[in-house]
mmCIF file of C-alpha atoms in Angstrom:
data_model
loop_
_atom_site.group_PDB
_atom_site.id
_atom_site.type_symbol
_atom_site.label_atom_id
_atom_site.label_comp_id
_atom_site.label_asym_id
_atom_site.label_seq_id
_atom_site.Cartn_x
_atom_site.Cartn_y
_atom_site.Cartn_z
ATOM 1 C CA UNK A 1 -42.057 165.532 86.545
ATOM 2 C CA UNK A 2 -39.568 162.742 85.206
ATOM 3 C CA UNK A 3 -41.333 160.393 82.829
ATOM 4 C CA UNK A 4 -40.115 157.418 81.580
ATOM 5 C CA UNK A 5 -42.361 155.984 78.434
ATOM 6 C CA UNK A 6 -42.740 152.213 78.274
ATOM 7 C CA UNK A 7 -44.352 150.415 75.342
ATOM 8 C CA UNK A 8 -44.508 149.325 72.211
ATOM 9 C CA UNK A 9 -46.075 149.768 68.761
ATOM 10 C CA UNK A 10 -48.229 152.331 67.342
ATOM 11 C CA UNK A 11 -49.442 153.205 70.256
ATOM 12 C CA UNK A 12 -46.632 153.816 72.203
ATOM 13 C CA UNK A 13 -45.646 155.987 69.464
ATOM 14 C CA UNK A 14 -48.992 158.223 69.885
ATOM 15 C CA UNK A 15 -48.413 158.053 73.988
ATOM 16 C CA UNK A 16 -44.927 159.352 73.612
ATOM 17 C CA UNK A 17 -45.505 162.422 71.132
ATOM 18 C CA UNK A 18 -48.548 163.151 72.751
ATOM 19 C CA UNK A 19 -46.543 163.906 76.248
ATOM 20 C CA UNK A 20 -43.429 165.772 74.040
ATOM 21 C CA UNK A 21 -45.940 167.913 72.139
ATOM 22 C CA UNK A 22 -46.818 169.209 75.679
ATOM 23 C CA UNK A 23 -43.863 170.179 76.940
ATOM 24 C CA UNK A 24 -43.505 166.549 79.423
ATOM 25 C CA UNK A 25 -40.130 165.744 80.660
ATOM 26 C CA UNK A 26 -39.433 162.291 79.400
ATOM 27 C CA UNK A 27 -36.187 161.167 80.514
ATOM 28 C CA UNK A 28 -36.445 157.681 78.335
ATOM 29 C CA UNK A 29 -38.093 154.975 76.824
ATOM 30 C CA UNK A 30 -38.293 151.208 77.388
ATOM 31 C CA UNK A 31 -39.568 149.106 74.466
ATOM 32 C CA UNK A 32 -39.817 145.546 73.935
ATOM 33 C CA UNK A 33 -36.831 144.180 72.518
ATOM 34 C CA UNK A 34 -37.179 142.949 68.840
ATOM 35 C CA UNK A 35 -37.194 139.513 67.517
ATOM 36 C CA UNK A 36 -33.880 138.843 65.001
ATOM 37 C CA UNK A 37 -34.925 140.189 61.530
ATOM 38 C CA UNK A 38 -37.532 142.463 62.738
ATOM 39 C CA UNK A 39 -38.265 146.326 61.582
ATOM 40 C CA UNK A 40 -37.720 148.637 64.738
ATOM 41 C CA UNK A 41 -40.523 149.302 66.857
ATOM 42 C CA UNK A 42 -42.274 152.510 65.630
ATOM 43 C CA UNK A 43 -42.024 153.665 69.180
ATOM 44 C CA UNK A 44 -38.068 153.083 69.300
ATOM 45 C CA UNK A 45 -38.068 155.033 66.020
ATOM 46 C CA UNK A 46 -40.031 157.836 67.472
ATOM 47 C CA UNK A 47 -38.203 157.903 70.920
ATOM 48 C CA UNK A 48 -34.480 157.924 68.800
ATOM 49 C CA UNK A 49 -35.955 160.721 66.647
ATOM 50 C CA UNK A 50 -36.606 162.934 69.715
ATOM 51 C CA UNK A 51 -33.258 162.521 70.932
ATOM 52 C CA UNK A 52 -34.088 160.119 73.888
ATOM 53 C CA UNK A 53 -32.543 156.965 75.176
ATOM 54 C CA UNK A 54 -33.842 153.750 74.849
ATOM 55 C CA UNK A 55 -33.415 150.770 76.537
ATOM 56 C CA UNK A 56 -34.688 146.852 75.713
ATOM 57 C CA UNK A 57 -34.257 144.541 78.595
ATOM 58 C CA UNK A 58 -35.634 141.295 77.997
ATOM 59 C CA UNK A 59 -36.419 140.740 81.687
ATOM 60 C CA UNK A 60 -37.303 143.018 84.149
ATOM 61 C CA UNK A 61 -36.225 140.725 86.748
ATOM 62 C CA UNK A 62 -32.795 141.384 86.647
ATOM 63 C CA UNK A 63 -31.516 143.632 89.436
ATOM 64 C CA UNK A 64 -29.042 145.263 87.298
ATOM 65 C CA UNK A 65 -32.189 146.387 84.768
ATOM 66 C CA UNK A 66 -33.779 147.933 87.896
ATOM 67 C CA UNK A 67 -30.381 149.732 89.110
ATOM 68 C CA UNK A 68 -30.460 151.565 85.795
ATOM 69 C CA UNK A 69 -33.989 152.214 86.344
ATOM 70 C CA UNK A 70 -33.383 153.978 89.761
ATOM 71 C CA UNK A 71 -30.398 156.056 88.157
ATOM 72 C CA UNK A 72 -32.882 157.602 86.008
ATOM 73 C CA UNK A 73 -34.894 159.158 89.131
ATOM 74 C CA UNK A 74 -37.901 158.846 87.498
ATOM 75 C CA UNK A 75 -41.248 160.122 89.255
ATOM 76 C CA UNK A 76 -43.777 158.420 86.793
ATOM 77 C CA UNK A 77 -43.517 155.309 84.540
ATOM 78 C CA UNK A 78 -46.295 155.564 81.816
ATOM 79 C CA UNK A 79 -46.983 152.215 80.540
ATOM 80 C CA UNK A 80 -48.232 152.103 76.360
ATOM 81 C CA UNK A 81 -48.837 148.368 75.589
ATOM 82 C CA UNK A 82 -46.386 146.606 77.695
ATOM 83 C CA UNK A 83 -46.233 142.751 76.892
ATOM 84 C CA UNK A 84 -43.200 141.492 79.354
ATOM 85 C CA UNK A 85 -44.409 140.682 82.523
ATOM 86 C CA UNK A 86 -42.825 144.120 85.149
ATOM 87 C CA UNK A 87 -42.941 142.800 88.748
ATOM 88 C CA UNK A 88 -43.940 145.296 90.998
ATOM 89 C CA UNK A 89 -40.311 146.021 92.581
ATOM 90 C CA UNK A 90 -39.879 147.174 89.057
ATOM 91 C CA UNK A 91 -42.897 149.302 89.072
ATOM 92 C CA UNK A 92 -42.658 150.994 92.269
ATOM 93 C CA UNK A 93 -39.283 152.409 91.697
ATOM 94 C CA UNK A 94 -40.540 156.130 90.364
ATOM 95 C CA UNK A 95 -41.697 158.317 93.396
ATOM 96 C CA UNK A 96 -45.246 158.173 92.015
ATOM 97 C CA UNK A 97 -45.370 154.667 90.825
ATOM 98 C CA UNK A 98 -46.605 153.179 87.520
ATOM 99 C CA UNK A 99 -49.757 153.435 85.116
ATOM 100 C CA UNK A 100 -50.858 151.554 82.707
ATOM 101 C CA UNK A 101 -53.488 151.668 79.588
ATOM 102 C CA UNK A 102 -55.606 148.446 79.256
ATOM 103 C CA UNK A 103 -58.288 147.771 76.691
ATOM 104 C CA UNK A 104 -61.583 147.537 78.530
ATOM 105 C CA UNK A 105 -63.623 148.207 81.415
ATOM 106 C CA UNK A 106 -61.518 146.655 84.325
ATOM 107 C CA UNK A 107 -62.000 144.204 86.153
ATOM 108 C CA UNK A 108 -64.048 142.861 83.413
ATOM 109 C CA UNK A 109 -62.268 141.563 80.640
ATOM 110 C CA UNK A 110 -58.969 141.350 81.918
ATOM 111 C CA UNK A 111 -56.072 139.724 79.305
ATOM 112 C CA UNK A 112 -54.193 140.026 76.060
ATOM 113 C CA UNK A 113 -57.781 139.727 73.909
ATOM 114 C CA UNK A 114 -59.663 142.466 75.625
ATOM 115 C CA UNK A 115 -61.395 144.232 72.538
ATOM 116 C CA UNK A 116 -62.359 140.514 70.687
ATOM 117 C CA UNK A 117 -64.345 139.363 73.277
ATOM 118 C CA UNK A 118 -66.483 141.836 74.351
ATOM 119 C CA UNK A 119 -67.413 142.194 70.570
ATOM 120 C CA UNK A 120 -67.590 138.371 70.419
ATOM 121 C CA UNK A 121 -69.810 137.981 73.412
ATOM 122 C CA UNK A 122 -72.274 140.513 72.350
ATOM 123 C CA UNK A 123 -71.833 143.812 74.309
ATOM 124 C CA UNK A 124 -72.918 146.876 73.452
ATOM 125 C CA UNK A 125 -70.330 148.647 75.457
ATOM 126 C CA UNK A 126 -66.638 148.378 76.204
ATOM 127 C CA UNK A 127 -64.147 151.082 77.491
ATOM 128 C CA UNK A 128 -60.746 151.928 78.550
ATOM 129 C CA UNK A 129 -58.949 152.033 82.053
ATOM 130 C CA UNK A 130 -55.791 153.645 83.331
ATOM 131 C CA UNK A 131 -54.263 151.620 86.464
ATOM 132 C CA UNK A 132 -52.131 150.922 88.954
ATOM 133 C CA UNK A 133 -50.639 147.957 87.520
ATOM 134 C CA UNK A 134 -49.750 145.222 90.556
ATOM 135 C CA UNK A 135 -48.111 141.782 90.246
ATOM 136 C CA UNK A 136 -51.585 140.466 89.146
ATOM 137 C CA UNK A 137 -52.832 140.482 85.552
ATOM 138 C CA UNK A 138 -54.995 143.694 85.000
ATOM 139 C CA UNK A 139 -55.472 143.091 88.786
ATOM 140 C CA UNK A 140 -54.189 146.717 90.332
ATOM 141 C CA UNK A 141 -56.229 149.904 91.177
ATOM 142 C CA UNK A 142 -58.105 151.552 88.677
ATOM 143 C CA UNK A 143 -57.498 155.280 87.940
ATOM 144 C CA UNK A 144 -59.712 156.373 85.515
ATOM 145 C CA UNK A 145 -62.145 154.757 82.874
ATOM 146 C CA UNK A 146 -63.854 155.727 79.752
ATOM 147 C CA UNK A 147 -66.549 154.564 78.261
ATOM 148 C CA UNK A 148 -67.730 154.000 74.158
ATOM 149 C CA UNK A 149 -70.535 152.013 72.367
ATOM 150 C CA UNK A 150 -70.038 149.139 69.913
ATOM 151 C CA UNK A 151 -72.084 149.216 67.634
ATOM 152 C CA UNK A 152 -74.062 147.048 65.772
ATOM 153 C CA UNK A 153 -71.297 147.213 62.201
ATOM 154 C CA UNK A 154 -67.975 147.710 64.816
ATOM 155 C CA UNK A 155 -65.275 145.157 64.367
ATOM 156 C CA UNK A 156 -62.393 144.832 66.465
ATOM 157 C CA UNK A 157 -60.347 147.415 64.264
ATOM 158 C CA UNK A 158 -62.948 150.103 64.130
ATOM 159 C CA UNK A 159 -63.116 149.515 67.989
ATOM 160 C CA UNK A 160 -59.515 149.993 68.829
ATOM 161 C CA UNK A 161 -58.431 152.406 66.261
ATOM 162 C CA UNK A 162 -61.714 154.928 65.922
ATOM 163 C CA UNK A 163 -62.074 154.743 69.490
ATOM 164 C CA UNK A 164 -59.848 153.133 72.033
ATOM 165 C CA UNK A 165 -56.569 154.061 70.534
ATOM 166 C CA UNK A 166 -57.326 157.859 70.599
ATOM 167 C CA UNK A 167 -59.073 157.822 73.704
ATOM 168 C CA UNK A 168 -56.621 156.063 75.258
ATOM 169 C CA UNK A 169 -53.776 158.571 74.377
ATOM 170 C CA UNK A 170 -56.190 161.290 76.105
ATOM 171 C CA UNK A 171 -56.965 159.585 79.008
ATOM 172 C CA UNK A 172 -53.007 158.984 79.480
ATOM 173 C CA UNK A 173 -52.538 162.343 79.048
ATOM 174 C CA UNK A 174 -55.876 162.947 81.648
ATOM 175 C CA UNK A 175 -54.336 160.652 84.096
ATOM 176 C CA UNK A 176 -50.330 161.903 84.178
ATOM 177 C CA UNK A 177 -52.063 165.329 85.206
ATOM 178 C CA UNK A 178 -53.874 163.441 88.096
ATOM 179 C CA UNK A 179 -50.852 162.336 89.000
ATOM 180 C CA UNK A 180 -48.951 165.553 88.908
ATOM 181 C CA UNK A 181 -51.639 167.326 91.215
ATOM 182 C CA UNK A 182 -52.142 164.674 93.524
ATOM 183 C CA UNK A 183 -55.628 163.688 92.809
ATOM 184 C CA UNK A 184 -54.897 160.182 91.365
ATOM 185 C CA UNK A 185 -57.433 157.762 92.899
ATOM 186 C CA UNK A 186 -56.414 154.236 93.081
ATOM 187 C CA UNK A 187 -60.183 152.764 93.325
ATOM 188 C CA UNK A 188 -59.961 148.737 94.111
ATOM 189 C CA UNK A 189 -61.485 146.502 91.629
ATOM 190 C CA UNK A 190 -64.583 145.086 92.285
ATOM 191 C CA UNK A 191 -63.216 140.836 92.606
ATOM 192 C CA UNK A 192 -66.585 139.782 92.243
ATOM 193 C CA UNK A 193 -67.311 141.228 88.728
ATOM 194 C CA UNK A 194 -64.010 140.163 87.428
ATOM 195 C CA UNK A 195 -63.646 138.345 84.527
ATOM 196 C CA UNK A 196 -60.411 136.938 82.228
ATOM 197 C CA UNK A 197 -60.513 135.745 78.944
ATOM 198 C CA UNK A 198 -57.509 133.669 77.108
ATOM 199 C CA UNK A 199 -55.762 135.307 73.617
ATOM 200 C CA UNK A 200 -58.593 134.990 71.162
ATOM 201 C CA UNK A 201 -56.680 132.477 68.776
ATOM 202 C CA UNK A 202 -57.236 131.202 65.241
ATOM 203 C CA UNK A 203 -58.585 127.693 67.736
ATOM 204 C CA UNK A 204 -61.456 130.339 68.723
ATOM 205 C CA UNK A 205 -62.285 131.875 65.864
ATOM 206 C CA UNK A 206 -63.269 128.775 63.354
ATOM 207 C CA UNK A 207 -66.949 129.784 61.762
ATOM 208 C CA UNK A 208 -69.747 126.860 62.956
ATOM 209 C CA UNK A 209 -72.259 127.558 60.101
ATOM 210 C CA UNK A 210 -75.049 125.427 62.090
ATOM 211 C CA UNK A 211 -74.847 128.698 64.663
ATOM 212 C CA UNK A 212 -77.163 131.378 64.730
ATOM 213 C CA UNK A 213 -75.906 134.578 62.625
ATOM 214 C CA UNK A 214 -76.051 136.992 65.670
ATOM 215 C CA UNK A 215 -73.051 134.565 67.045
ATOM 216 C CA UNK A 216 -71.580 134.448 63.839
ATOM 217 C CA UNK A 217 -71.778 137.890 62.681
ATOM 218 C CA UNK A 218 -70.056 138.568 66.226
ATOM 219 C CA UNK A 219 -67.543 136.316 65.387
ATOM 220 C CA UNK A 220 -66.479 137.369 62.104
ATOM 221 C CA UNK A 221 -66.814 141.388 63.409
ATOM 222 C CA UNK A 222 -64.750 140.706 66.606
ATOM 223 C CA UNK A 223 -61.983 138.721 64.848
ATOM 224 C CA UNK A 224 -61.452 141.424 62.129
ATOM 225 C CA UNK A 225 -58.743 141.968 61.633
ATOM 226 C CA UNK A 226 -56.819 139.508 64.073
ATOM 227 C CA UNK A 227 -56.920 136.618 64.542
ATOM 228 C CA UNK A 228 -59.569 136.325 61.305
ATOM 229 C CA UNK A 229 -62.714 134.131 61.678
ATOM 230 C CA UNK A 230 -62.136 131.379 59.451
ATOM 231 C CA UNK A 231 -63.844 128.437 57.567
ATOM 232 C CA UNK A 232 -62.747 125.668 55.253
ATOM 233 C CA UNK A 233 -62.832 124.666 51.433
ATOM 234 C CA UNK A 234 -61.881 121.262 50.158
ATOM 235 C CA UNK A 235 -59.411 121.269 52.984
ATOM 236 C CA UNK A 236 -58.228 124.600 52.307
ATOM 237 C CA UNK A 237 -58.805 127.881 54.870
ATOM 238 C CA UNK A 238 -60.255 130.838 53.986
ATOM 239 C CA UNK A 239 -60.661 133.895 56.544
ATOM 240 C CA UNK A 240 -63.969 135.384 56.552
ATOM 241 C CA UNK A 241 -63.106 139.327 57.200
ATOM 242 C CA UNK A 242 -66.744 140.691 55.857
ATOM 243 C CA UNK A 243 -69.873 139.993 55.866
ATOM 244 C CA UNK A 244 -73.189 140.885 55.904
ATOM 245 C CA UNK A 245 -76.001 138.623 57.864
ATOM 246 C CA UNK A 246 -79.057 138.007 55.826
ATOM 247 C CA UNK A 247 -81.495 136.980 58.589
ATOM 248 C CA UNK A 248 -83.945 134.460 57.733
ATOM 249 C CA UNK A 249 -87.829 135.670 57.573
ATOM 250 C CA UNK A 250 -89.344 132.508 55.958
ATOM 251 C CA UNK A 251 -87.771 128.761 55.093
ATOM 252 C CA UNK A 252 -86.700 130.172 51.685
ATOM 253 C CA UNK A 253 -84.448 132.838 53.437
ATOM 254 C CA UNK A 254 -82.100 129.772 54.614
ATOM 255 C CA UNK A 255 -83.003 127.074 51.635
ATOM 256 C CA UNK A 256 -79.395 125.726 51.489
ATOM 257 C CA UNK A 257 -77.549 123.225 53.713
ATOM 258 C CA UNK A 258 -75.169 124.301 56.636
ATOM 259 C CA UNK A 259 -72.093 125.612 54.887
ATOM 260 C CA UNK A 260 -73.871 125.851 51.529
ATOM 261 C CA UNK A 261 -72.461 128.331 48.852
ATOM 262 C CA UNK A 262 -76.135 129.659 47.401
ATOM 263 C CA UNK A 263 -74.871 132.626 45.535
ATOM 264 C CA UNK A 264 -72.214 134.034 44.112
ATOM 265 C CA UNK A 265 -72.842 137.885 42.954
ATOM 266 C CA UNK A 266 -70.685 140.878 41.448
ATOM 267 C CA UNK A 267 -70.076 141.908 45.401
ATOM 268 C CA UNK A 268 -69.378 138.539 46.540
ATOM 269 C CA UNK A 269 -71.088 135.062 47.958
ATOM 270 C CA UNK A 270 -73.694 134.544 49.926
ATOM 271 C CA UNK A 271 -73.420 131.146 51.847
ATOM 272 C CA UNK A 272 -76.605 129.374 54.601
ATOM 273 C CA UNK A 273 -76.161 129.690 58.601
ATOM 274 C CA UNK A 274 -78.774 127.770 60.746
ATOM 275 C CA UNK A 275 -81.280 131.002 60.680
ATOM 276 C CA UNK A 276 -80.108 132.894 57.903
ATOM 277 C CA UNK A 277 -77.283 133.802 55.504
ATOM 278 C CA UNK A 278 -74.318 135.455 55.251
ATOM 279 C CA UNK A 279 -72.933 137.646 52.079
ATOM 280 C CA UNK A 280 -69.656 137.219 52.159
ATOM 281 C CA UNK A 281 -67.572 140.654 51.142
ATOM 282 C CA UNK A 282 -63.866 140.275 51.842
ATOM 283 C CA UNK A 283 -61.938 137.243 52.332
ATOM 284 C CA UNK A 284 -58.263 136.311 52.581
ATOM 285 C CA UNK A 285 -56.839 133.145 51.657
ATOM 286 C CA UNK A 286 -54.489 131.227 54.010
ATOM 287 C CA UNK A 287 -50.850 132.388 53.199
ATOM 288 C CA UNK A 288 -52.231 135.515 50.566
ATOM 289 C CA UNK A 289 -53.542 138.766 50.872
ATOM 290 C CA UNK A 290 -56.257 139.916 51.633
ATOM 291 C CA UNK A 291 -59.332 140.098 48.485
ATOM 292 C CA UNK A 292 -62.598 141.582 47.669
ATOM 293 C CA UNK A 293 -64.936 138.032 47.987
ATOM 294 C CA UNK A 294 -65.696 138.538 44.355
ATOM 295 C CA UNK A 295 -62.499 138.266 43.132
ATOM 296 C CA UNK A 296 -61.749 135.313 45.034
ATOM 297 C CA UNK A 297 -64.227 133.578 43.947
ATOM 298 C CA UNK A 298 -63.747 134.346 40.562
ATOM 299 C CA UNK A 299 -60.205 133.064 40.649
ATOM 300 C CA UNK A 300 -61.003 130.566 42.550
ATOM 301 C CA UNK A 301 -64.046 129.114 40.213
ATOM 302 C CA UNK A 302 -66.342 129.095 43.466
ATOM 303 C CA UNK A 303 -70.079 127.628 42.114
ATOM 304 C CA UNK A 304 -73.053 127.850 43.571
ATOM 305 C CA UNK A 305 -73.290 124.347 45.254
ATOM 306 C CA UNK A 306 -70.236 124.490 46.846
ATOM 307 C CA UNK A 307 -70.014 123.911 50.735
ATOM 308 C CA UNK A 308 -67.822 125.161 53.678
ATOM 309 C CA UNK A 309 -67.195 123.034 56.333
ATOM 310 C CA UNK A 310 -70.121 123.646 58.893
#
């Protein structure tokens, strides 16, 4: 079967030598084009390595993009993190169509942020599907879906890269062999469960220190490492990667204003929430790298007393 790889990134990357290291007939790769002054995509890299051509159209709208397309014969089009909007003309053009990877448990959580805000809103479970990508967003028929726990510690890196990311390569891998024996469903999405969230920006992801901790703790966990829950110092931001919630067992546990720097200890700072407190582990100063809380606050002469914007 002729396989054409579309995608971008890391993952892309793992998609693609996953399907060479088994012997799949890719016949070339699309990847999104770069922006001037930018490294090469690590999937371009991989794709050039292997011997394979590569193409970058910035639109797939162009009739002249989809001629090329068509000279490829191409019976499957895998799509790896795919960013530029592929009508379906585009995607119906292999004899088998298109699939795609998406982030959680469609239709639920469709969009760009689907791993923040299922961490954010407090599930204990996300997933993966493989679909039938349409001329909807995360709209088409599902294929296959897997499941995995968050748990109670899980931030959106340990998420995606301890779970989703590898999973996701298998159940690519799962799905192309549907596909080459026929048995591909293409199960409709339930409209009525559907739900779409916006990109999960640094606008969402400001710390309210007058919340509970649960909502804060999800916060900080499902912003970790991008965009980075954030408060504010004297005007300056901070980003809030770690912490641990303290929760509050008696009016002592909290005995601080909103915002209020309590503590600060050989691991890091512990500042008051409206039920609790946080100790504050690893931090990263707007326009720096990122730092163990200690050290920041160290260099940064942080004193009990001090107070975050709540």
């Amino acid at each position: 079967m002729r396989i054409v790889v579309h995608g971008q990134q890391a993952f892309g990357k793992a998609v693609l030598e996953a399907l060479l290291a088994r012997g799949e007939e890719v016949v070339a790769v699309y990847v999104a084009p770069e922006k001037e002054g930018q490294k090469a995509d690590p999937l371009k890299e991989a794709a050039l390595a292997a011997g394979l051509e590569v193409r970058q159209p910035s639109s797939y709208k162009d009739e002249a993009v989809a001629e090329e397309f068509r000279a490829l014969k191409p019976d499957l089009q895998v799509m790896a993190f795919v960013t530029l909007f592929v009508p379906s003309s585009f995607l119906n053009i292999p004899t088998h169509g298109s699939i795609q990877y998406h982030p959680s448990l469609l239709p639920a959580y469709r969009g760009a942020s689907a791993i923040n805000w299922p961490i954010i809103k407090g599930e204990t479970e996300t997933g993966l599907s493989i679909f039938w990508p349409d001329d909807g967003l995360d709209t088409g028929d599902v294929l296959l879906q897997k499941t995995t726990p968050i748990g109670p510690e899980d931030t959106l890196g340990s998420v995606y890269f301890d779970h989703l990311f590898p999973m996701g390569v298998e159940a690519i891998l799962e799905a192309v062999d549907l596909v080459k024996a026929g048995k591909a469903p293409r199960i409709k999405q339930d409209e009525s469960r559907a739900t779409y969230e916006g990109l999960c920006r640094k606008g969402n992801a400001r710390i309210d220190w007058g919340k509970p901790w649960q909502q804060i703790d999800r916060l900080i966990r499902g912003c970790n490492p991008s965009p980075g829950a954030w408060t504010t110092l004297g005007g300056q931001v901070l980003k809030i990667l770690d912490a641990r919630p303290l929760p509050a067992k008696t009016p002592k546990d909290i005995g601080g204003k909103l915002g209020e720097v309590v503590a600060v200890e050989q691991d890091g700072f512990v500042v008051v929430c409206a039920d609790g407190r946080f100790r504050v582990t690893r931090v990263q100063p707007e326009g720096e790298a990122k730092a163990p809380a200690a050290d920041w606050a160290r260099a940064a002469g942080l004193e009990p007393g001090a107070r975050f914007d709540a």
